[in-house]
Coordinates of C-alpha atoms and ligand atoms in Angstrom, one line a residue:
M1 CA 192.4 288.3 72.7
T2 CA 191.7 286.8 76.1
G3 CA 191.4 288.5 79.4
I4 CA 190.2 288.9 82.8
I5 CA 187.5 290.7 84.1
I6 CA 188.8 293.0 86.8
K7 CA 185.5 295.2 87.4
G8 CA 182.3 296.1 86.3
I9 CA 180.6 299.5 86.2
G10 CA 177.6 301.1 84.7
G11 CA 177.3 298.0 82.0
F12 CA 181.2 298.2 81.0
Y13 CA 183.5 295.7 82.0
Y14 CA 187.2 296.3 82.7
V15 CA 189.2 293.5 81.0
K16 CA 193.0 293.0 81.8
A17 CA 194.5 291.6 79.2
A18 CA 198.4 291.2 77.7
G19 CA 199.3 294.4 80.1
N20 CA 196.4 296.7 79.8
I21 CA 193.1 297.3 81.0
Y22 CA 190.2 297.5 78.2
E23 CA 186.7 298.9 78.6
C24 CA 184.1 296.6 77.0
K25 CA 180.7 296.0 76.2
A26 CA 179.5 293.1 76.0
R27 CA 178.3 291.6 72.6
G28 CA 174.7 291.0 72.0
I29 CA 175.1 287.6 71.3
L30 CA 176.1 286.8 75.0
R31 CA 172.8 288.0 76.2
K32 CA 171.0 285.4 73.4
Q33 CA 172.8 282.5 75.1
R34 CA 171.7 284.4 78.6
I35 CA 175.2 284.8 79.6
T36 CA 175.9 287.6 81.9
P37 CA 179.7 288.5 82.6
M38 CA 180.9 288.4 85.8
I39 CA 184.0 289.6 87.6
G40 CA 186.7 286.9 87.4
D41 CA 185.4 285.6 84.1
I42 CA 188.1 284.7 81.1
A43 CA 186.5 287.0 78.4
E44 CA 187.7 286.7 74.8
I45 CA 187.1 290.4 73.8
E46 CA 187.6 292.1 70.2
L47 CA 189.3 295.5 70.2
S48 CA 188.6 298.4 67.7
G49 CA 190.6 301.2 68.6
D50 CA 191.1 301.1 72.6
K51 CA 187.6 299.9 73.4
G52 CA 186.8 296.4 73.3
S53 CA 183.6 293.9 73.2
I54 CA 183.2 291.0 74.8
V55 CA 182.6 287.8 72.7
A56 CA 182.9 285.2 74.7
I57 CA 182.9 283.5 78.3
K58 CA 185.2 280.6 79.2
P59 CA 183.3 278.1 81.6
R60 CA 183.3 278.8 84.9
K61 CA 185.5 276.9 87.5
S62 CA 183.9 278.1 90.2
Y63 CA 181.8 281.2 91.6
L64 CA 180.5 282.9 94.7
V65 CA 177.0 284.8 94.9
R66 CA 177.9 287.0 97.4
P67 CA 179.7 288.9 96.1
P68 CA 178.8 288.0 92.4
V69 CA 182.6 286.7 91.1
S70 CA 184.3 283.7 89.3
N71 CA 186.9 281.3 89.1
I72 CA 188.2 282.1 92.2
D73 CA 190.7 279.4 92.9
T74 CA 191.3 280.5 97.3
M75 CA 189.8 281.7 99.8
V76 CA 191.9 283.0 102.5
L77 CA 189.3 283.0 105.5
V78 CA 190.5 285.8 107.9
V79 CA 189.9 285.2 111.5
A80 CA 191.1 287.7 114.6
A81 CA 193.4 286.1 117.5
A82 CA 190.8 288.9 119.3
S83 CA 188.2 291.5 118.7
P84 CA 186.2 290.1 117.4
E85 CA 186.4 286.9 119.5
P86 CA 187.0 284.0 116.9
N87 CA 183.9 281.7 116.7
M88 CA 185.1 278.3 115.8
F89 CA 181.9 277.1 114.2
L90 CA 181.6 279.8 112.2
I91 CA 185.0 279.2 110.6
D92 CA 184.0 275.9 110.1
K93 CA 181.0 276.6 108.1
M94 CA 183.3 278.9 106.2
L95 CA 185.7 275.8 105.1
I96 CA 182.7 273.6 104.6
N97 CA 181.3 276.4 102.0
A98 CA 184.7 277.0 100.4
E99 CA 185.2 273.1 99.7
I100 CA 181.8 272.8 98.3
R101 CA 182.7 275.8 95.7
G102 CA 185.9 273.6 94.6
I103 CA 187.5 276.9 96.4
E104 CA 191.0 275.7 98.3
P105 CA 190.6 277.3 101.8
V106 CA 193.1 278.6 104.1
I107 CA 193.0 280.1 107.4
C108 CA 194.6 283.8 108.2
I109 CA 194.9 284.6 111.6
N110 CA 195.2 288.4 112.2
K111 CA 195.6 290.4 114.9
T112 CA 198.1 288.5 116.5
D113 CA 199.3 291.8 118.1
L114 CA 196.1 291.7 120.4
A115 CA 196.9 287.9 121.1
K116 CA 198.4 284.5 120.5
R117 CA 196.1 282.0 119.0
N118 CA 198.2 278.9 119.4
D119 CA 194.9 276.7 120.1
I120 CA 193.3 277.8 116.7
E121 CA 196.4 277.1 114.9
K122 CA 196.7 273.5 116.3
I123 CA 193.5 272.7 115.4
Y124 CA 193.7 273.9 111.8
I125 CA 196.7 272.4 111.0
S126 CA 196.6 269.5 112.1
A127 CA 192.8 268.8 110.3
G128 CA 194.8 269.6 106.9
Y129 CA 194.5 273.0 106.3
R130 CA 197.6 275.8 105.9
V131 CA 197.1 278.4 108.7
F132 CA 198.8 281.5 108.6
S133 CA 199.4 284.0 111.6
V134 CA 199.9 287.6 110.9
S135 CA 199.2 290.9 112.1
A136 CA 197.9 293.9 110.1
E137 CA 198.9 296.2 112.5
K138 CA 202.5 295.4 113.1
K139 CA 203.0 294.2 109.7
E140 CA 204.1 291.1 110.8
G141 CA 203.8 287.4 108.7
I142 CA 202.5 289.4 105.8
K143 CA 205.2 288.2 103.0
D144 CA 204.5 284.4 103.6
L145 CA 200.8 285.3 103.1
F146 CA 201.7 287.4 99.7
E147 CA 204.1 284.6 98.3
Y148 CA 200.9 282.0 98.4
L149 CA 198.7 284.5 96.9
A150 CA 200.8 284.0 93.5
D151 CA 199.1 283.2 90.3
K152 CA 196.1 282.4 91.6
T153 CA 193.1 284.2 91.9
T154 CA 192.2 284.8 96.0
A155 CA 188.9 285.9 98.0
F156 CA 189.6 287.2 101.1
A157 CA 186.4 286.6 103.6
G158 CA 185.7 286.7 107.4
L159 CA 183.1 288.2 109.8
S160 CA 183.5 292.3 109.7
G161 CA 186.2 293.7 111.2
V162 CA 188.5 291.0 111.3
G163 CA 191.0 293.0 109.4
K164 CA 190.3 291.8 105.5
S165 CA 190.8 295.3 104.0
S166 CA 193.6 296.2 106.1
L167 CA 195.5 293.2 105.1
L168 CA 194.6 293.5 101.3
S169 CA 195.7 297.7 101.5
L170 CA 199.4 296.2 102.7
I171 CA 199.2 293.2 100.2
T172 CA 198.2 295.4 97.3
D173 CA 200.1 298.7 98.2
D174 CA 196.6 300.3 97.2
V175 CA 194.9 301.9 99.9
L176 CA 191.4 299.9 100.1
E177 CA 188.6 301.3 102.4
T178 CA 189.3 300.0 105.8
G179 CA 187.2 300.6 109.0
T180 CA 189.4 303.4 110.0
V181 CA 188.4 305.4 107.1
S182 CA 185.0 304.6 107.6
E183 CA 185.0 306.0 111.0
K184 CA 186.3 309.2 109.6
I185 CA 183.4 309.5 107.2
Q186 CA 181.0 307.7 109.4
R187 CA 180.1 305.4 107.2
G188 CA 179.5 302.9 109.9
R189 CA 181.2 299.4 109.9
H190 CA 180.5 297.4 106.5
T191 CA 183.1 299.5 104.9
T192 CA 183.5 297.1 101.5
R193 CA 181.2 297.3 99.1
H194 CA 182.5 297.5 95.3
V195 CA 183.9 294.4 93.9
E196 CA 186.8 294.5 92.1
L197 CA 189.8 292.0 91.4
F198 CA 193.5 293.5 92.0
E199 CA 196.7 292.0 90.4
L200 CA 199.5 291.6 92.7
K201 CA 203.4 292.2 91.1
N202 CA 203.5 288.6 91.9
G203 CA 200.7 287.8 89.0
G204 CA 197.8 286.4 91.5
F205 CA 194.5 288.5 92.1
V206 CA 192.7 289.2 95.0
L207 CA 189.2 290.5 96.1
D208 CA 188.2 292.0 99.2
T209 CA 184.6 291.2 100.3
P210 CA 182.2 292.5 102.4
G211 CA 181.9 291.2 106.3
F212 CA 179.0 288.7 107.3
S213 CA 177.6 288.4 110.8
S214 CA 176.4 284.8 110.1
L215 CA 176.1 281.7 107.7
E216 CA 174.5 278.7 107.1
V217 CA 176.0 275.7 104.9
D218 CA 173.3 274.1 102.7
G219 CA 172.8 272.1 99.5
I220 CA 174.9 269.0 100.6
K221 CA 173.1 265.7 102.1
A222 CA 174.1 265.0 106.2
E223 CA 175.3 261.7 105.0
D224 CA 178.0 263.6 102.8
L225 CA 179.4 266.3 105.4
Y226 CA 182.0 264.3 106.6
K227 CA 183.5 264.3 103.0
Y228 CA 184.2 268.3 103.8
F229 CA 186.4 267.7 107.2
P230 CA 189.8 266.7 105.4
E231 CA 190.7 264.6 108.5
M232 CA 187.4 262.8 108.5
A233 CA 187.7 262.2 104.9
E234 CA 190.9 260.6 105.3
S235 CA 189.0 257.8 107.4
E236 CA 187.1 257.1 104.7
G237 CA 185.8 253.2 104.8
Q238 CA 187.3 252.4 108.5
C239 CA 184.4 252.6 110.5
K240 CA 182.9 249.0 111.2
F241 CA 179.6 250.0 109.4
R242 CA 178.9 250.9 105.7
G243 CA 177.6 254.6 105.4
C244 CA 178.7 255.7 109.4
S245 CA 177.3 258.5 110.4
H246 CA 180.0 259.1 112.9
I247 CA 177.7 260.4 115.6
N248 CA 177.0 257.0 117.6
E249 CA 177.5 254.0 115.5
P250 CA 179.4 251.5 117.5
G251 CA 183.3 250.5 115.9
C252 CA 183.3 254.1 114.7
F253 CA 187.3 254.9 113.9
V254 CA 186.2 259.1 113.8
K255 CA 185.2 258.8 117.4
E256 CA 188.4 256.5 118.1
Q257 CA 190.1 259.4 116.5
L258 CA 188.7 261.9 118.8
S259 CA 189.0 260.2 121.8
Q260 CA 192.8 259.7 121.1
G261 CA 192.9 264.0 120.3
K262 CA 193.5 262.9 116.6
I263 CA 190.3 264.8 115.6
S264 CA 190.0 267.8 117.8
E265 CA 186.7 268.2 119.8
S266 CA 185.7 271.6 118.4
R267 CA 185.8 270.2 115.0
Y268 CA 184.2 267.3 115.6
E269 CA 181.3 269.4 117.9
S270 CA 180.7 271.3 114.8
Y271 CA 180.3 268.4 112.7
K272 CA 177.6 267.4 115.1
Q273 CA 175.8 270.3 115.0
L274 CA 176.1 270.6 111.4
Y275 CA 175.0 267.3 110.9
E276 CA 172.1 267.3 113.1
K277 CA 171.1 270.3 111.4
L278 CA 171.4 269.1 107.5
K279 CA 169.5 266.0 108.6
T280 CA 166.8 267.8 110.0
V281 CA 166.6 269.9 106.8
K282 CA 166.1 266.8 104.9
E283 CA 163.4 265.3 107.0
W284 CA 161.5 268.1 106.5
E285 CA 161.8 268.1 102.8
K286 CA 160.7 264.4 102.5
K287 CA 157.1 265.6 103.9
Ligands
GTP1 N1 194.8 295.5 116.7 C1 194.7 294.9 115.4 N2 193.8 295.8 114.8 C2 193.7 295.4 113.3 C3 194.4 294.9 113.0 N3 194.2 294.8 111.3 C4 193.3 295.6 111.2 N4 192.9 295.8 112.4 C5 191.8 297.2 112.8 O1 190.1 296.3 112.3 C6 189.9 297.3 112.3 C7 188.6 296.4 111.1 O2 189.4 296.5 109.7 P1 189.4 296.4 108.4 O3 190.0 296.3 107.5 O4 188.3 297.3 108.1 O5 188.1 295.2 108.8 P2 187.2 294.1 107.1 O6 187.4 292.8 107.6 O7 187.5 294.8 106.1 O8 185.8 295.0 107.7 P3 184.6 294.5 107.0 O9 185.1 295.8 105.7 O10 183.4 295.5 107.8 O11 184.0 293.4 106.6 C8 190.3 298.4 111.8 O12 190.1 299.4 112.8 C9 191.7 298.1 111.8 O13 192.7 299.3 111.9 C10 195.6 294.4 113.4 O14 196.6 293.5 112.6 N5 196.0 294.3 114.8
MG2 MG1 186.5 295.6 104.5
ZN3 ZN1 182.1 256.5 112.1

């Protein structure tokens, strides 16, 4: 039987297969192959009674390190319209990190009851991303987001306090921990700790992730950075010089697009900052 690992507790893995959840142990053969099962893995299991053993893991399409989870198809990057204030550079870094891992990112602007952010919507739609504007508080826009999640495995990511858990509790009808709950039990702001896939009524699986406060982009070369900006990747081969860095070469198509407002200032600014940073890292590593 084949199923998906939805959570792991104390050496047991919980595998959802054929409509049931089976408590499973990993077979010794996996240890010999140095495979540690991860949440999100597609596992082959053998049953004896209502208990099971994991005998094989299907190759992983993608994986995240924090939290450790595999086979994520989509990442919903949650930003708050206000409180905490959105940070475009951070959004751009999150988008790149998802793309590097082969995960399709979309943007979800939450807390639209506090502010309208047509500016952010416009920047990211014109860059080629899907954008959902929602309010967990007012339960607005949730249906479109829910429909988008059908039949995919999706991680919700973003700064602490943007409303990931609040959105997920609406979407799953389960009560995940939110800041409101944590205030009551005084555990501080970082409420989300355990890793578990929740199955949706439309066949999707969703995963809550702990909020973070900063993020780096690494593992790619400065020269490849433009490939992770869909609106720049599109202009491949249109600059005057081959291998144009889109920083200060003459006849640069990207800069032309920028001056015509077809590429947004904030996106280009992120590109430039990251380019310089990746370039410096590389120079330093060469020594
Ligand atoms: N006004 C408003 N507040 C919201 C909305 N969604 C969530 N909040 C509030 O924002 C706070 C943080 O929400 P959480 O869902 O815990 O945020 P989180 O992203 O899961 O935070 P971490 O688990 O720390 O990463 C809570 O007090 C929520 O009630 C919204 O749409 N509008
Ligand atoms: Mg949370
Ligand atoms: Zn160029």
